[in-house]
Amino acid sequence: MSKALQTPHEGITFHVTYKIDPSNVDKFIEALRPAWESTCNMPECIYFDVFHFSSEPGTFRITEVWNRDMEWIEENHVAKDHFQRYRNAIGSIVLKREFEVLDRLQKWSIVKKGYLEGSVKTKDEL
């Protein structure tokens, strides 16, 4: 493996893209809120962001960064009640779901001052 692709980060990042019928967007957001709060309160979740595609109404991408591996996430997050309630709540309204696991390249990340200003919550603010 290329040395440039080796990473000391001992966690994963994943993207989940959901396609929802636009008439069900409010139901999706309503189901997402408690799952988002529970997930963000887990110390192992170090970043969580939700995006929507303005060019594709009803399409959302969730990005999560964890300091654990996928096995740990499956046992300690996916298997938990808060996640199962979320899955059950959105099960009938999701038209398509795509899941990607990524490894971040070190020394390529930047967040400029002001980008997240006013939209970032700390775990204490949830």
Coordinates of C-alpha atoms in Angstrom, one line a residue, residues 66-114:
W66 CA -16.2 7.6 14.4
N67 CA -13.0 6.8 16.4
R68 CA -13.9 3.1 16.3
D69 CA -14.0 0.4 13.7
M70 CA -17.1 -0.9 11.9
E71 CA -17.4 -4.0 14.1
W72 CA -17.6 -1.8 17.2
I73 CA -20.2 0.5 15.5
E74 CA -22.4 -2.5 14.6
E75 CA -22.3 -3.9 18.1
N76 CA -22.6 -0.6 20.0
H77 CA -24.6 1.7 17.8
V78 CA -26.4 -0.2 15.0
A79 CA -27.7 -2.8 17.5
K80 CA -29.0 -0.3 20.0
D81 CA -32.6 0.7 20.5
H82 CA -32.2 4.3 19.3
F83 CA -30.8 3.2 16.0
Q84 CA -33.4 0.4 15.6
R85 CA -36.3 2.9 16.3
Y86 CA -34.9 5.2 13.6
R87 CA -34.6 2.3 11.1
N88 CA -38.1 1.2 11.8
A89 CA -39.5 4.8 11.5
I90 CA -37.9 5.4 8.1
G91 CA -38.2 1.8 6.7
S92 CA -41.4 2.4 4.8
I93 CA -40.4 5.8 3.4
V94 CA -36.9 5.1 2.1
L95 CA -36.9 4.5 -1.7
K96 CA -33.1 3.9 -1.9
R97 CA -30.2 3.7 0.6
E98 CA -26.5 3.7 -0.3
F99 CA -23.8 3.2 2.3
E100 CA -20.1 3.9 1.9
V101 CA -17.2 3.5 4.3
L102 CA -14.2 5.7 3.8
D103 CA -10.7 6.2 5.3
R104 CA -9.6 9.8 5.5
L105 CA -6.2 10.8 4.2
Q106 CA -4.2 12.5 6.9
K107 CA -3.1 16.1 6.3
W108 CA -5.8 16.9 3.7
S109 CA -8.5 18.3 6.0
I110 CA -9.3 22.0 6.4
V111 CA -12.1 23.9 8.0
K112 CA -11.9 27.6 7.5
K113 CA -13.1 30.0 10.2
G114 CA -16.7 30.8 9.8

